Tab-separated table of C-alpha atoms in Angstrom:
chain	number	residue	atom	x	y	z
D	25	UNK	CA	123.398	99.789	91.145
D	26	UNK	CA	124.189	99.113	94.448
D	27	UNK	CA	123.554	102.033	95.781
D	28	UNK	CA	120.304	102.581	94.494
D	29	UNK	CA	119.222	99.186	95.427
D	30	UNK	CA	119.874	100.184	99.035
D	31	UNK	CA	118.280	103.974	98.687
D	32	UNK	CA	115.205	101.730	97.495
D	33	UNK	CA	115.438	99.450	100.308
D	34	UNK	CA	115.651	101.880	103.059
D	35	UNK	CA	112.150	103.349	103.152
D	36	UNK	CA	110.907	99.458	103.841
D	37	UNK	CA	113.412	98.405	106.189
D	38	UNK	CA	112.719	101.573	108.276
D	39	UNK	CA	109.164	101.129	108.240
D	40	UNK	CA	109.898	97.261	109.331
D	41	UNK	CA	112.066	98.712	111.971
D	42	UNK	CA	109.502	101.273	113.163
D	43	UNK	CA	106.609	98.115	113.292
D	44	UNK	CA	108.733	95.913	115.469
D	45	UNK	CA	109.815	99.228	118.059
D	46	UNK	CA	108.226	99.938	121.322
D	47	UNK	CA	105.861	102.682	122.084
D	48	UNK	CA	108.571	105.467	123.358
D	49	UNK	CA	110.994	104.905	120.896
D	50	UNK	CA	108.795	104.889	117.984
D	51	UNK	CA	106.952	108.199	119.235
D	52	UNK	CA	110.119	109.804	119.711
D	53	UNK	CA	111.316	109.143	116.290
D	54	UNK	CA	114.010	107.212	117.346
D	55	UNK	CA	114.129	104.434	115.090
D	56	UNK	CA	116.196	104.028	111.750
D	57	UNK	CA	117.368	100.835	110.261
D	58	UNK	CA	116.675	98.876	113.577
D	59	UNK	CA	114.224	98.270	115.750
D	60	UNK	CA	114.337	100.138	119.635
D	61	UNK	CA	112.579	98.293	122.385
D	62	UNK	CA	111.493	94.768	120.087
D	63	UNK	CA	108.036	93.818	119.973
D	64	UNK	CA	105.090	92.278	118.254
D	65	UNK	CA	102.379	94.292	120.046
D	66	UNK	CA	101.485	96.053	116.867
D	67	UNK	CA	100.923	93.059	114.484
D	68	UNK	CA	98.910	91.413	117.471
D	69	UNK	CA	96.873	94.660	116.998
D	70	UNK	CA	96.779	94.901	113.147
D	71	UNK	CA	95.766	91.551	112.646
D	72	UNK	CA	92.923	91.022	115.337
D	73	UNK	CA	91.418	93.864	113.612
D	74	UNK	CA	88.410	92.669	111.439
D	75	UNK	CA	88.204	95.932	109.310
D	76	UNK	CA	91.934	95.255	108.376
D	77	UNK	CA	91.513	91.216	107.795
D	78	UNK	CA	88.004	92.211	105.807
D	79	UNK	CA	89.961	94.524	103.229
D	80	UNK	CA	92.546	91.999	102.601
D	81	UNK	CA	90.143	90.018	101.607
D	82	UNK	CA	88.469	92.629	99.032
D	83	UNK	CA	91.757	92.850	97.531
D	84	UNK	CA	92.879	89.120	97.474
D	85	UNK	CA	89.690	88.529	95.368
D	86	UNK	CA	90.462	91.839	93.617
D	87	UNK	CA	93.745	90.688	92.844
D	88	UNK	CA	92.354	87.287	91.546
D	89	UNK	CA	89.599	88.309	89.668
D	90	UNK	CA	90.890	91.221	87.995
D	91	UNK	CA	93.774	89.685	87.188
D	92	UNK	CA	92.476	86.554	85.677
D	93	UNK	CA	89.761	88.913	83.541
D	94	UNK	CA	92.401	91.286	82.536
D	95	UNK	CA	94.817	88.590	81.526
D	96	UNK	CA	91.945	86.332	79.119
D	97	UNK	CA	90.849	89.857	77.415
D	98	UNK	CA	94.627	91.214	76.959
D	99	UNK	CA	95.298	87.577	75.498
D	100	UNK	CA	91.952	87.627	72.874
D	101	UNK	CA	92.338	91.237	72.084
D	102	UNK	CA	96.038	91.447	71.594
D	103	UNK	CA	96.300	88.407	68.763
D	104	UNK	CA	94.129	89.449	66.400
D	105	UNK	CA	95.672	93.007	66.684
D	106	UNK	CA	98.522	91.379	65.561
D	107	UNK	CA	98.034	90.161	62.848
D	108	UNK	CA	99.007	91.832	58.972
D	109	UNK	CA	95.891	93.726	57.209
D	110	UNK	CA	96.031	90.748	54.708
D	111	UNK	CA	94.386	88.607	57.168
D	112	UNK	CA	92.607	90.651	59.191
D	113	UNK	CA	91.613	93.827	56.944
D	114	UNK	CA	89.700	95.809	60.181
D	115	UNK	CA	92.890	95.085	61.709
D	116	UNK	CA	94.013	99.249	61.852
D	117	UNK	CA	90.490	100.528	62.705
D	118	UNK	CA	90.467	98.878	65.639
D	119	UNK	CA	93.915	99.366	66.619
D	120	UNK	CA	92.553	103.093	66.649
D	121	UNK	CA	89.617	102.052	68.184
D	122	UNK	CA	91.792	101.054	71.435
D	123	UNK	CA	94.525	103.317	71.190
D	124	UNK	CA	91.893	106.594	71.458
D	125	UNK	CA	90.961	105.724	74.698
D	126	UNK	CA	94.597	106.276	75.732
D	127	UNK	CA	94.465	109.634	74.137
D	128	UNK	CA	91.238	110.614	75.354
D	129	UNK	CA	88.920	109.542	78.135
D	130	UNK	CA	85.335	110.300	79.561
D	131	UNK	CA	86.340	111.832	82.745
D	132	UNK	CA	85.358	111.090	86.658
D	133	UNK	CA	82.032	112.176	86.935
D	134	UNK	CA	80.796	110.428	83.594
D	135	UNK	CA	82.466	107.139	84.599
D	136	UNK	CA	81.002	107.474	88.188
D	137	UNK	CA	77.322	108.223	86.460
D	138	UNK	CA	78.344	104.878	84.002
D	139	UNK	CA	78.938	103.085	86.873
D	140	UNK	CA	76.045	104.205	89.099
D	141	UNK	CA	73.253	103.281	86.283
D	142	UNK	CA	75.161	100.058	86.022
D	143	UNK	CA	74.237	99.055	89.406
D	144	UNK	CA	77.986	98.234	90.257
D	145	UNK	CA	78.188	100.247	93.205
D	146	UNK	CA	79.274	98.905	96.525
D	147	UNK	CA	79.927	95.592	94.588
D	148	UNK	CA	83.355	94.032	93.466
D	149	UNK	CA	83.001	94.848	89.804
D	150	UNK	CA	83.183	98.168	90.053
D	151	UNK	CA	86.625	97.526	90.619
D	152	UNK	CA	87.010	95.385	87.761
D	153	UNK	CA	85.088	96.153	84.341
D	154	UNK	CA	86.545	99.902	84.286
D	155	UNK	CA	90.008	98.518	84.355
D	156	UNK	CA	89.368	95.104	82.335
D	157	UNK	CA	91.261	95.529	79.333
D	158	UNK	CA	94.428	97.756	79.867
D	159	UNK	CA	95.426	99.267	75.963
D	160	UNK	CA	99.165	99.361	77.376
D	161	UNK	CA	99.204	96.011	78.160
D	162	UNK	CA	97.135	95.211	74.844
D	163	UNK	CA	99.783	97.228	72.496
D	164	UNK	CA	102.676	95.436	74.651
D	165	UNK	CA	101.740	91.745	74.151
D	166	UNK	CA	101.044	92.039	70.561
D	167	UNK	CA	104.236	93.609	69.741
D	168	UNK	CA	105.469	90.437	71.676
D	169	UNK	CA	103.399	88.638	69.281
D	170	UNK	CA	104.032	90.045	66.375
D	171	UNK	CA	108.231	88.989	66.708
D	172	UNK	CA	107.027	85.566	67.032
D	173	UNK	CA	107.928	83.322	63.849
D	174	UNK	CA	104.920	83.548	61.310
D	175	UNK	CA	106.116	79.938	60.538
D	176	UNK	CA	104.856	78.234	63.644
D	177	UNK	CA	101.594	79.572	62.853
D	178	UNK	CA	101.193	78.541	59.293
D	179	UNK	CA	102.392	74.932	60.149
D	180	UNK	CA	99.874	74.931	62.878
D	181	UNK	CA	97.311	76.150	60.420
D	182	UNK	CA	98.585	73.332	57.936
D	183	UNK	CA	98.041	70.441	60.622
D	184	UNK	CA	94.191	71.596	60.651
D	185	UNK	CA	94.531	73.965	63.986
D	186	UNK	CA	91.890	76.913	63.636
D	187	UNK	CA	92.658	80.390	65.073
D	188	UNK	CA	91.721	79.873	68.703
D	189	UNK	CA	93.670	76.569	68.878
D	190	UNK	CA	96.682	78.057	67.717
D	191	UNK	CA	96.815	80.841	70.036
D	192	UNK	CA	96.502	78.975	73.390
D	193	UNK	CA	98.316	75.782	71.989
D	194	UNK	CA	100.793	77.197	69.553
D	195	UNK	CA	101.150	81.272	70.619
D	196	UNK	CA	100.520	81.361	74.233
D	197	UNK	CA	103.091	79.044	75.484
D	198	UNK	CA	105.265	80.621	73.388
D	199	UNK	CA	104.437	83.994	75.117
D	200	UNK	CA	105.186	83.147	78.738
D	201	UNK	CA	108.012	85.910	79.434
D	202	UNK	CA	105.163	88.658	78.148
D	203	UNK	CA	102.667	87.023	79.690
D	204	UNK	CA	104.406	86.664	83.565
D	205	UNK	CA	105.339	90.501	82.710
D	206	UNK	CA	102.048	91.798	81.819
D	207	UNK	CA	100.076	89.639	85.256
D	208	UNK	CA	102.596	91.049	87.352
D	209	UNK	CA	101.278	94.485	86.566
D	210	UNK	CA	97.712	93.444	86.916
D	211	UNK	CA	98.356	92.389	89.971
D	212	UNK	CA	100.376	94.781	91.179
D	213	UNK	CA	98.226	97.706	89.408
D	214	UNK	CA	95.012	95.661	91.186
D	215	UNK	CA	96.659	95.741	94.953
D	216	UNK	CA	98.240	98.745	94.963
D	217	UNK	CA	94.730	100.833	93.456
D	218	UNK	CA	92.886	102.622	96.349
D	219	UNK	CA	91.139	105.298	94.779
D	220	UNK	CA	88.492	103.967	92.689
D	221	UNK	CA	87.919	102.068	96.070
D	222	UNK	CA	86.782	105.480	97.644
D	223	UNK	CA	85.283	106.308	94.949
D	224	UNK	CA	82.847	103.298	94.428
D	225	UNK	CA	82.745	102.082	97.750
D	226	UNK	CA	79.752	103.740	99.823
D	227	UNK	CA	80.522	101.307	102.804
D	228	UNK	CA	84.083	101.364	104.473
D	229	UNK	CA	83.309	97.550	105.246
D	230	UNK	CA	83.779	97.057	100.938
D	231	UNK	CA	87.188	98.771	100.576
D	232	UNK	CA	89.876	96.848	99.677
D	233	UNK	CA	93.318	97.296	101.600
D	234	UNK	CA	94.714	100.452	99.710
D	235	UNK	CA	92.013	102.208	100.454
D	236	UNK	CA	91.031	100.956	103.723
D	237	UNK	CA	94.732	101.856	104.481
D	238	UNK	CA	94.084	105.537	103.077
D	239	UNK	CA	91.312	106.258	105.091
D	240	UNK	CA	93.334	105.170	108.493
D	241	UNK	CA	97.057	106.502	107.598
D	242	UNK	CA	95.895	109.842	105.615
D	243	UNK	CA	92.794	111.141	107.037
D	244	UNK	CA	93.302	109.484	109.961
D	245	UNK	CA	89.962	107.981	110.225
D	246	UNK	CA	89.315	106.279	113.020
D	247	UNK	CA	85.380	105.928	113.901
D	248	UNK	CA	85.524	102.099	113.580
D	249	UNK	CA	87.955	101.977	116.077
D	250	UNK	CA	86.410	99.952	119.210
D	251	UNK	CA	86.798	101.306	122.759
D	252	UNK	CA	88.765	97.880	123.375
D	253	UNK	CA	91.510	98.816	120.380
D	254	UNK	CA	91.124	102.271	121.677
D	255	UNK	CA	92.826	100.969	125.072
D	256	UNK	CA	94.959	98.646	123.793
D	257	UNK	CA	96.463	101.945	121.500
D	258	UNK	CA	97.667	103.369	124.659
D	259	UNK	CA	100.272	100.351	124.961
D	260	UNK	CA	101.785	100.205	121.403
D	261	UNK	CA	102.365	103.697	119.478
D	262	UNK	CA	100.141	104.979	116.477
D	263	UNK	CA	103.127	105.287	114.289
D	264	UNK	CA	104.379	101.695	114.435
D	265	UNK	CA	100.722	100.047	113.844
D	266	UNK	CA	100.581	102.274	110.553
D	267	UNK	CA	103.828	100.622	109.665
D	268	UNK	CA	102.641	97.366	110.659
D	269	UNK	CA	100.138	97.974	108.365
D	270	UNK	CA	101.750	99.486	105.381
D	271	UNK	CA	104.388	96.231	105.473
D	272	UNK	CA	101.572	93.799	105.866
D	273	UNK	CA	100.124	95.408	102.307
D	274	UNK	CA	103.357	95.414	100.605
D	275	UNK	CA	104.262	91.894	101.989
D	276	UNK	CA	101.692	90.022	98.919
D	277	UNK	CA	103.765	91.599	96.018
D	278	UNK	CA	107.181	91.195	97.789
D	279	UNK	CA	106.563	87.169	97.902
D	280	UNK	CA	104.805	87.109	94.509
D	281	UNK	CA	107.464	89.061	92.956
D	282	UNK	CA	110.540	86.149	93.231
D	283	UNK	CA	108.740	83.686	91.244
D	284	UNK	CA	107.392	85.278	88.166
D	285	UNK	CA	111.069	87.368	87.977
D	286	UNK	CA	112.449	84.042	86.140
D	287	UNK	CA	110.234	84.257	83.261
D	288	UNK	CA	111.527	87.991	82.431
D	289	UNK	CA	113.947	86.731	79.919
D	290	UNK	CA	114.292	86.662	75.829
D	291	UNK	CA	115.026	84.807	73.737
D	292	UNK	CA	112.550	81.871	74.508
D	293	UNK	CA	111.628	80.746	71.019
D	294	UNK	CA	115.323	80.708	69.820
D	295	UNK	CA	115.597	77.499	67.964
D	296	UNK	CA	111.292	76.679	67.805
D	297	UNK	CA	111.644	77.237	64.230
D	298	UNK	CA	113.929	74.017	62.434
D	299	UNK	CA	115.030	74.131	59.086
C-alpha cells in the first residue's frame, strides 16, 4: 500500500517540483522529485493572469452551485426510492424511470440542440441542469437508506412527524457518512469537468478552470496572451507555468479532501435503535 501510495504521489510532486524550477532546468527536463534553480516566477505569472483568476471563479461557483443542487435532488429523489411498494406502490416504475437513463442516453448533438433552445448557452446552468441529478449517486444513497432501521421512522411517524420532517430531522442526520461521500463526488465530478465547458461555452472568458486549462496545456492556445505576459514568458519556462497551473487546479480538492475523509465510516447508527 505503500508503494502505490508513493507511485500515486509522484506525478504531483514532480509537477510541484517542475513549478518551483528555473527556466533552464525545467526546459531541459531536468527536474524529478525536486526543484532545480528555486523560484516563484511562475505562480507570480499564473496568478496575475485574469483569464486564469476569471475561470477559478466559474468553477468555485460551479462547484457551489452544482453541488448544493445535486446534493437537495439526490436527497428528495433517493428517499422515496427507498421505500417498500407497500408504501409507495409507483415505487419500481420510477426506479426504471431513472435507471434507463443510465442504460441509454440522447446523445451530444441532441443534448447540445436541448440546451441551445433552452437558452442556457454561455450561462452557468448549462453546466448544471444536465448533470443535476446523478442516477449513481441516486441508487447509492438509497441503498444507504434502505439499511437504516425502519423503526426510527415509524416512531417518528408515531410522534406526528410527516414524510419531509422525518427525512431531514430523522433520516438525514442519520445519513452523514453517504452524504459526505456522495458531495465529495459532486464536487470533485463539478471541478474536475472541462468538456461540457467547451462545449457550451461560446466565450473563452465563461470557461471554468478545466477547460480554460485545456485550451492552454492541450491545444496550446494562446491568443489571449498579452504582449506584456508574452515578455515576461521569456524569463520563466512554458513547462513550469503549465505545472503551476495544473497544481493550482488540483490544490481545491487536495484541501477539501482531509475534512470530509472522517465521515467515511460505518457503523454510525449502531445503537440509535433501544430496546
Amino acid at each position: 500500500m505503500i508503494v502505490l501510495a508513493l507511485l500515486c504521489m509522484f506525478p504531483l510532486i514532480h509537477v510541484l517540483a517542475v513549478s518551483f524550477s528555473s527556466n533552464s532546468a525545467a526546459s531541459a527536463g531536468l527536474v524529478s522529485l525536486w526543484p532545480v534553480g528555486f523560484n516563484l516566477k511562475s505562480y507570480e505569472f499564473v496568478l496575475q493572469k485574469e483569464e486564469f483568476l476569471r475561470s477559478v471563479g466559474v468553477s468555485v461557483q460551479r462547484v457551489v452551485l452544482g453541488s448544493l443542487i445535486q446534493m437537495l435532488l439526490i436527497v428528495i429523489t433517493a428517499y422515496p426510492l427507498s421505500m417498500e411498494v407497500t408504501r409507495f406502490r409507483l415505487r419500481t416504475a420510477y426506479a426504471w424511470y431513472f435507471l434507463i437513463t443510465i442504460l441509454f442516453g440522447g446523445g451530444l448533438i441532441p443534448t447540445y440542440m436541448v440546451i441551445k433552445d433552452m437558452g442556457m448557452l454561455d450561462t452557468i446552468w448549462a453546466l448544471l441542469i444536465p448533470s443535476a441529478v446523478p442516477v449513481f449517486s441516486v441508487v447509492l444513497l438509497l441503498n444507504f437508506y434502505r439499511g437504516l432501521p425502519k423503526e426510527l421512522e415509524e416512531a417518528a411517524f408515531i410522534d406526528g412527524a410527516n414524510h419531509l420532517r422525518t427525512l431531514f430531522s430523522i433520516i438525514l442526520p442519520l445519513s452523514l457518512p453517504a452524504i459526505a461521500t456522495l458531495l465529495l463526488f459532486s464536487m470533485v465530478g463539478h471541478w474536475n469537468a472541462w468538456f461540457d465547458g467547451l462545449l457550451y461555452m461560446n466565450r473563452p472568458e465563461n470557461y471554468p478552470l478545466q477547460s480554460y486549462l485545456q485550451t492552454l496545456i492541450i491545444n496550446n492556445d494562446f491568443k489571449a496572451t498579452t504582449a506584456e505576459e508574452l515578455q515576461m514568458l521569456k524569463s520563466i519556462s512554458n513547462r513550469s507555468v503549465k505545472a503551476a497551473q495544473i497544481f493550482l487546479g488540483a490544490l481545491p480538492i487536495l484541501l477539501v479532501y482531509p475534512f470530509l475523509q472522517k465521515y467515511f465510516m460505518k457503523g454510525i447508527v449502531l445503537g440509535s435503535v433501544k430496546e
